[in-house]
Coordinates of C-alpha atoms in Angstrom, one line a residue:
X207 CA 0.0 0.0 0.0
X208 CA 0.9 3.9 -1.0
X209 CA 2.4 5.7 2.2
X210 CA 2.4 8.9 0.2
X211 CA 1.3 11.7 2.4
X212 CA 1.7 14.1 0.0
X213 CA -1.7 16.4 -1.2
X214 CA -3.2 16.1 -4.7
X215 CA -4.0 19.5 -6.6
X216 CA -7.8 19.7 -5.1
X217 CA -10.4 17.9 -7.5
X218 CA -13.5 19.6 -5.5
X219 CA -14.4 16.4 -4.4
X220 CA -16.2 16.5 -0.4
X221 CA -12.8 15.1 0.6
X222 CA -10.6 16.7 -2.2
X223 CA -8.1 18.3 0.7
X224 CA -7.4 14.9 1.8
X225 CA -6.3 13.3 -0.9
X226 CA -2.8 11.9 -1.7
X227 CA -1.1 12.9 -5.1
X228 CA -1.7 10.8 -7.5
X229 CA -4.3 8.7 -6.4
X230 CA -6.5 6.5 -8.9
X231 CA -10.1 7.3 -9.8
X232 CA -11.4 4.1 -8.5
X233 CA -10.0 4.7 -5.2
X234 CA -12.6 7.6 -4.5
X235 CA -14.5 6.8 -1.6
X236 CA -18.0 6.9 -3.9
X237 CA -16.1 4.3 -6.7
X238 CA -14.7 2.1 -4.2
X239 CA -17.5 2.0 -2.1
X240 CA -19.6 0.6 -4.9
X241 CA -17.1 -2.1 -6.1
X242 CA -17.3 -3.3 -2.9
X243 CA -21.1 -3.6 -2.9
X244 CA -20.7 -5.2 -5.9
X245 CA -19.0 -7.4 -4.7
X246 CA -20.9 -8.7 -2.3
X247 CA -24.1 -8.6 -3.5
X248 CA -23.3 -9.9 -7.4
X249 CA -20.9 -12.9 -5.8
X250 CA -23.5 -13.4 -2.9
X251 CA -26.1 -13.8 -5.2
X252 CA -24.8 -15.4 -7.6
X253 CA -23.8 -18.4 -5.7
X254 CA -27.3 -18.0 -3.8
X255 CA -29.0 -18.8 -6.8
X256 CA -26.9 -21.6 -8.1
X257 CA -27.3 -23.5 -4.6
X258 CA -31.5 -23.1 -4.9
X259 CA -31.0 -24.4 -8.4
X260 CA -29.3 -27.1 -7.1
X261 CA -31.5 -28.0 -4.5
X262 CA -28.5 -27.6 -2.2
X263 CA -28.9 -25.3 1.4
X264 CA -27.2 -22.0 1.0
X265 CA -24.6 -22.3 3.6
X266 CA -21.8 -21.3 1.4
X267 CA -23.2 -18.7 -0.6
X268 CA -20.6 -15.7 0.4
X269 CA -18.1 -18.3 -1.7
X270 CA -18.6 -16.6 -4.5
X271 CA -17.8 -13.5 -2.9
X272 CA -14.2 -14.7 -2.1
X273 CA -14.5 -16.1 -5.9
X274 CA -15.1 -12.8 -7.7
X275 CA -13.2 -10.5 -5.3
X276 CA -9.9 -12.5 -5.7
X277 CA -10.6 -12.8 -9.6
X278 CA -10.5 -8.9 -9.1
X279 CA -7.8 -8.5 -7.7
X280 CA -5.7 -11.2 -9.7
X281 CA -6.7 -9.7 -12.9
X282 CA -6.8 -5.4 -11.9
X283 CA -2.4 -4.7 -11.7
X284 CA -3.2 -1.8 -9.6
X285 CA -5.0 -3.7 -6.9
X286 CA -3.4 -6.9 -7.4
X287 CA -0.8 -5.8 -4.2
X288 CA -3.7 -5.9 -1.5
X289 CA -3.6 -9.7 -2.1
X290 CA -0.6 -9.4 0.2
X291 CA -3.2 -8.7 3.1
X292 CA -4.1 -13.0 2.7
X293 CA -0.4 -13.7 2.7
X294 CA 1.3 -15.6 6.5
X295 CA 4.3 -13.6 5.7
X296 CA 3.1 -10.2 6.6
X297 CA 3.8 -9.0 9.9
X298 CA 0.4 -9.4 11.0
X299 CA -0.9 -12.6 10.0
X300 CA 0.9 -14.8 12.6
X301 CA -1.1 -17.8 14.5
X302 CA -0.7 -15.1 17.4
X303 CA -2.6 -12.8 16.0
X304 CA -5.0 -14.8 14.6
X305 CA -5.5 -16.7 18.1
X306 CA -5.9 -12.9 19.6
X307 CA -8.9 -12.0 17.3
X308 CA -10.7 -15.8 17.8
X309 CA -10.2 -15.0 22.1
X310 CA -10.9 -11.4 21.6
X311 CA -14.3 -12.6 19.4
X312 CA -15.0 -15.4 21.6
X313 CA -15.0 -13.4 25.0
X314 CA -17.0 -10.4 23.3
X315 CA -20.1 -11.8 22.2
X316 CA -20.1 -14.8 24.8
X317 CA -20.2 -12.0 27.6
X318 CA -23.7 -10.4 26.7
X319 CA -24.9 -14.5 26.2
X320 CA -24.5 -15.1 29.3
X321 CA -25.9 -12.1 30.8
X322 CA -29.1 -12.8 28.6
X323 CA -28.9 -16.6 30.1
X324 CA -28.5 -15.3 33.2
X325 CA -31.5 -12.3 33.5
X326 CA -33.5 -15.2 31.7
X327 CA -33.7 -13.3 28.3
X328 CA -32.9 -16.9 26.8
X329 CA -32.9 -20.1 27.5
X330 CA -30.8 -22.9 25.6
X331 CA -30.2 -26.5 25.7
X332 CA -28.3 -29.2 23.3
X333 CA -29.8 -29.9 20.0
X334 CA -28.0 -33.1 19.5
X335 CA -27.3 -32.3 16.0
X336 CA -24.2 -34.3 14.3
X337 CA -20.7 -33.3 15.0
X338 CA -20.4 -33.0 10.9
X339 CA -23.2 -30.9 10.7
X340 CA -21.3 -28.8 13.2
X341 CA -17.9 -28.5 11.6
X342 CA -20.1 -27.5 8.1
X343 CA -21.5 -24.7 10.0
X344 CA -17.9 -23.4 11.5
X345 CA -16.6 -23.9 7.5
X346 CA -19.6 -22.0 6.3
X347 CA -19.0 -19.1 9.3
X348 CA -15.6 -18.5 8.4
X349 CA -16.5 -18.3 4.7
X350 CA -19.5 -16.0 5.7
X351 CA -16.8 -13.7 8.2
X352 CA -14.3 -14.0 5.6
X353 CA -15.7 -12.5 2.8
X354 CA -16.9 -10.0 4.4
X355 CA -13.4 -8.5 6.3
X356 CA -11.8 -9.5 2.7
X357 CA -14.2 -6.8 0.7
X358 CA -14.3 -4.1 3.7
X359 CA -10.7 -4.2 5.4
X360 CA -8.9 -6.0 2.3
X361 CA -10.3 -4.0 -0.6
X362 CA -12.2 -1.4 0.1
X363 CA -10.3 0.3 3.9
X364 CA -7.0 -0.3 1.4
X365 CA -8.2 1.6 -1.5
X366 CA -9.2 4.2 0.8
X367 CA -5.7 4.4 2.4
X368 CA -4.1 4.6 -0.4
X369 CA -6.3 7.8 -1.7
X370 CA -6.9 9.7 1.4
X371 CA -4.3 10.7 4.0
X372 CA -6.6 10.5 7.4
X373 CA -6.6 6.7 8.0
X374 CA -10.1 7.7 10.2
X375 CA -11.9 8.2 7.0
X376 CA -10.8 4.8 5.4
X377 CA -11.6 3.2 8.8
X378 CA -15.6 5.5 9.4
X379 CA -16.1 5.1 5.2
X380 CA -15.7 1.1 5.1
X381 CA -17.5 1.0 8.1
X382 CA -20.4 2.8 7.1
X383 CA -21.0 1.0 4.1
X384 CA -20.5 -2.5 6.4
X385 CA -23.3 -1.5 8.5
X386 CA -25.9 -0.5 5.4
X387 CA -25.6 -3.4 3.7
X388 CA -26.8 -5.3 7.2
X389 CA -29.8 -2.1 7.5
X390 CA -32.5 -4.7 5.5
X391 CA -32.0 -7.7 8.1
X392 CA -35.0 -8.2 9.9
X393 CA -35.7 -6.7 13.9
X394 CA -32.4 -4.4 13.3
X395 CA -33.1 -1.8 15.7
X396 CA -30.4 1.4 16.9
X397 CA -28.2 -1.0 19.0
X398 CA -27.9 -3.4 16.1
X399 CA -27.1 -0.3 14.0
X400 CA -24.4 0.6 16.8
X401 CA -23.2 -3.2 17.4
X402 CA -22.4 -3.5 13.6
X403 CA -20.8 0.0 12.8
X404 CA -18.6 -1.3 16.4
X405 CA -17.7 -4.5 14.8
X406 CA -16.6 -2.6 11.9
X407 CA -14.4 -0.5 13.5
X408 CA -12.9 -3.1 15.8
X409 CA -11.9 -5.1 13.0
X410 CA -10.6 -2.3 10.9
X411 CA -8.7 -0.7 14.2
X412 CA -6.9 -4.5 13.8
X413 CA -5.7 -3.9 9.9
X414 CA -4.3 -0.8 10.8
X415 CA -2.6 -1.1 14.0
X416 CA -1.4 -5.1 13.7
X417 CA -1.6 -5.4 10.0
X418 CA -3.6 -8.4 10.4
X419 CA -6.8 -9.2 7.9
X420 CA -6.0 -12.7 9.7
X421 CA -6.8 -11.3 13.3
X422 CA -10.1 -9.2 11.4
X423 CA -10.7 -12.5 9.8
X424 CA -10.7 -14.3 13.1
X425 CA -12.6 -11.8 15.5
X426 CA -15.8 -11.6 13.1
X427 CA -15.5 -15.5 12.3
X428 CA -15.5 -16.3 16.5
X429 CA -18.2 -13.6 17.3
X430 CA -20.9 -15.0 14.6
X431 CA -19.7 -18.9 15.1
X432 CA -20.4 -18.3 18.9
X433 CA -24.1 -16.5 18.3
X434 CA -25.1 -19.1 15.8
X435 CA -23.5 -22.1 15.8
X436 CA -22.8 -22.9 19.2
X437 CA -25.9 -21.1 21.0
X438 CA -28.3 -21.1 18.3
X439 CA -29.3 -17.3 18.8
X440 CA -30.0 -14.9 16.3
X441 CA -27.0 -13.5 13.9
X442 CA -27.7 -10.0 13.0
X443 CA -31.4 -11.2 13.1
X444 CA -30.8 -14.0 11.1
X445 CA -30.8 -18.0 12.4
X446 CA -29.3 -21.1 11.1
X447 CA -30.1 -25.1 11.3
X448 CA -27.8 -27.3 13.1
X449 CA -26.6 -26.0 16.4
X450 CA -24.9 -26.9 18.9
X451 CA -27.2 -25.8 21.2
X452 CA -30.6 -24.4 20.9
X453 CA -33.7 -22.1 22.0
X454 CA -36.2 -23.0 23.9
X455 CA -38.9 -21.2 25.8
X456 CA -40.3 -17.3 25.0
X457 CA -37.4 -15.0 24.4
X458 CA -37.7 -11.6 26.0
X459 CA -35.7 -8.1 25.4
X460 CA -33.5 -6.5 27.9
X461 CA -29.7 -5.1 28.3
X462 CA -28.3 -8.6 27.3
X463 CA -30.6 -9.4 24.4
X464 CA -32.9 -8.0 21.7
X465 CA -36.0 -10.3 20.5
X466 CA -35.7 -9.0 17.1
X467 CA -31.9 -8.7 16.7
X468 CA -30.4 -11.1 18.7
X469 CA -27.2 -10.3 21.1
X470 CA -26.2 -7.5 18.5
X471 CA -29.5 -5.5 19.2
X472 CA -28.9 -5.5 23.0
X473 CA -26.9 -2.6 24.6
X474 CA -24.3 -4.9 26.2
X475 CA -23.2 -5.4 22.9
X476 CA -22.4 -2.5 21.9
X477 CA -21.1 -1.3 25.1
X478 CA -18.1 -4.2 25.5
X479 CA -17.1 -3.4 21.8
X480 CA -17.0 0.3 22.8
X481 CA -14.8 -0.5 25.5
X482 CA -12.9 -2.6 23.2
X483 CA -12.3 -0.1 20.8
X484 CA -10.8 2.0 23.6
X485 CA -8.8 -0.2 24.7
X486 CA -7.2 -1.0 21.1
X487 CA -6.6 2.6 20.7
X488 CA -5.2 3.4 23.8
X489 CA -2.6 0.2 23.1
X490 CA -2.0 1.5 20.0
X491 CA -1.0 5.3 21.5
X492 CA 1.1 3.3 23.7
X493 CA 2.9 1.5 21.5
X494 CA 3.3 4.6 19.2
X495 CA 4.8 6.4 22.5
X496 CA 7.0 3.9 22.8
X497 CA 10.8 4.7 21.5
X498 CA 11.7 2.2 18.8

């Protein structure tokens, strides 16, 4: 990626004094954005329509959003460097890190579950399903997470980095646009809003203070497994087959949980990944304090 903090002549864009020289026109926050979208609605779809055509469950649909955004990047020379984000030679994607962002996933979201267990918001027993059926669902999670932190923090945060000098606007922009695709789920309500624009952040906060996509990768993939494949709860107000455990009883709103949204909708949520945010930053100030 471009470290070039040097200013382009202004194009009288709403971010024109921000820009790097010489920056490309599909970089612009509006371009990129769209791309992205693209992205994952086409390669989402796509493959969503070829599994109900084949009579097969759509479990791995966001496949074909890995397919089409690596085809992108392996065929377009001027992104074809971000594929460096994937690669276990970067400084960031070590097993460490990538075991930080499962615990830091894991603890997050299993925090506000328990709370919800606790005040009686939920209640949950074993389903009994098949340990294969399980290990399709963690597969079809990290395909799901995946995709998603490759489009946002892999494409889209890096083409805005490598256009615009603030790296808050590459982190607020790819956020933004992560949290409106998730606006037509069903029973999102403000905390949901908040939860997902927090998740965002967190795992963009992780690409550019660890250099990790792996450790992104990771947090999202443990936060989403934990909702919906080991407790059977709602995932951004959606739910899956083939738990580990399961619902059972009335389901009531509260801090901990949110009937229509799940976990995500509750303010817990959004609270512990606030703090989490802070804390991230804060190490980061730290580390930047510290003499090399």
């Amino acid at each position: 990626m471009e470290n070039n903090n040097e200013k382009s002549p202004s194009s009288g864009g709403i971010f024109s004094d921000l820009e790097r020289s010489g920056g490309r026109k599909t970089d612009h926050w509006l371009i990129a954005s769209l791309i992205s979208v693209l992205f994952v609605l086409i390669g989402g779809g796509c493959t969503s329509l070829a599994l109900n055509a084949a009579g097969l469950p759509n479990d791995f649909a966001f496949l074909g959003i890995w397919i089409l955004t690596l085809l992108y990047l392996c065929l377009s020379p001027e992104d074809r460097p971000f594929l460096s984000m994937l690669k276990p030679n970067r400084t960031g994607n070590r097993p460490v890190l990538f075991l930080i962002g499962l615990l830091l996933g894991a603890g997050a979201v299993t925090l506000p579950i328990l709370g919800a267990i606790l005040c009686r918001s939920i209640h949950v027993s074993p389903s009994g399903e098949s340990a294969g059926r399980i290990l399709c669902l963690m597969a079809a999670t990290f395909v799901q997470a995946g995709a998603e932190e490759l489009v946002f923090r892999g494409v889209l945060y890096q083409k805005l980095r490598r256009r615009y000098i603030p790296p808050v606007l590459a982190v607020t922009i790819n956020s933004i646009v992560f949290t409106a695709l998730h606006l037509p789920n069903d029973g999102i309500n403000f905390w949901g809003f908040l939860t997902l624009l927090g998740i965002a952040v967190l795992t963009s906060l992780l690409v550019l203070h660890f250099d990790s996509l792996w450790g992104a990768m990771a947090f999202h993939t443990a936060w989403n497994f934990l909702q919906s494949g080991v407790f059977g709860l709602k995932n951004s107000g959606i739910t899956v087959d083939g738990t580990i455990l399961q619902q059972d009883g009335a389901v009531s709103s509260g801090f901990f949980y949110d009937e229509g949204f799940g976990v995500e909708g509750s303010p817990a949520a959004c609270l512990i990944l606030g703090l989490l945010i802070l804390l991230l930053l804060l190490h980061a100030k730290k580390q930047a304090a510290e003499p090399v």
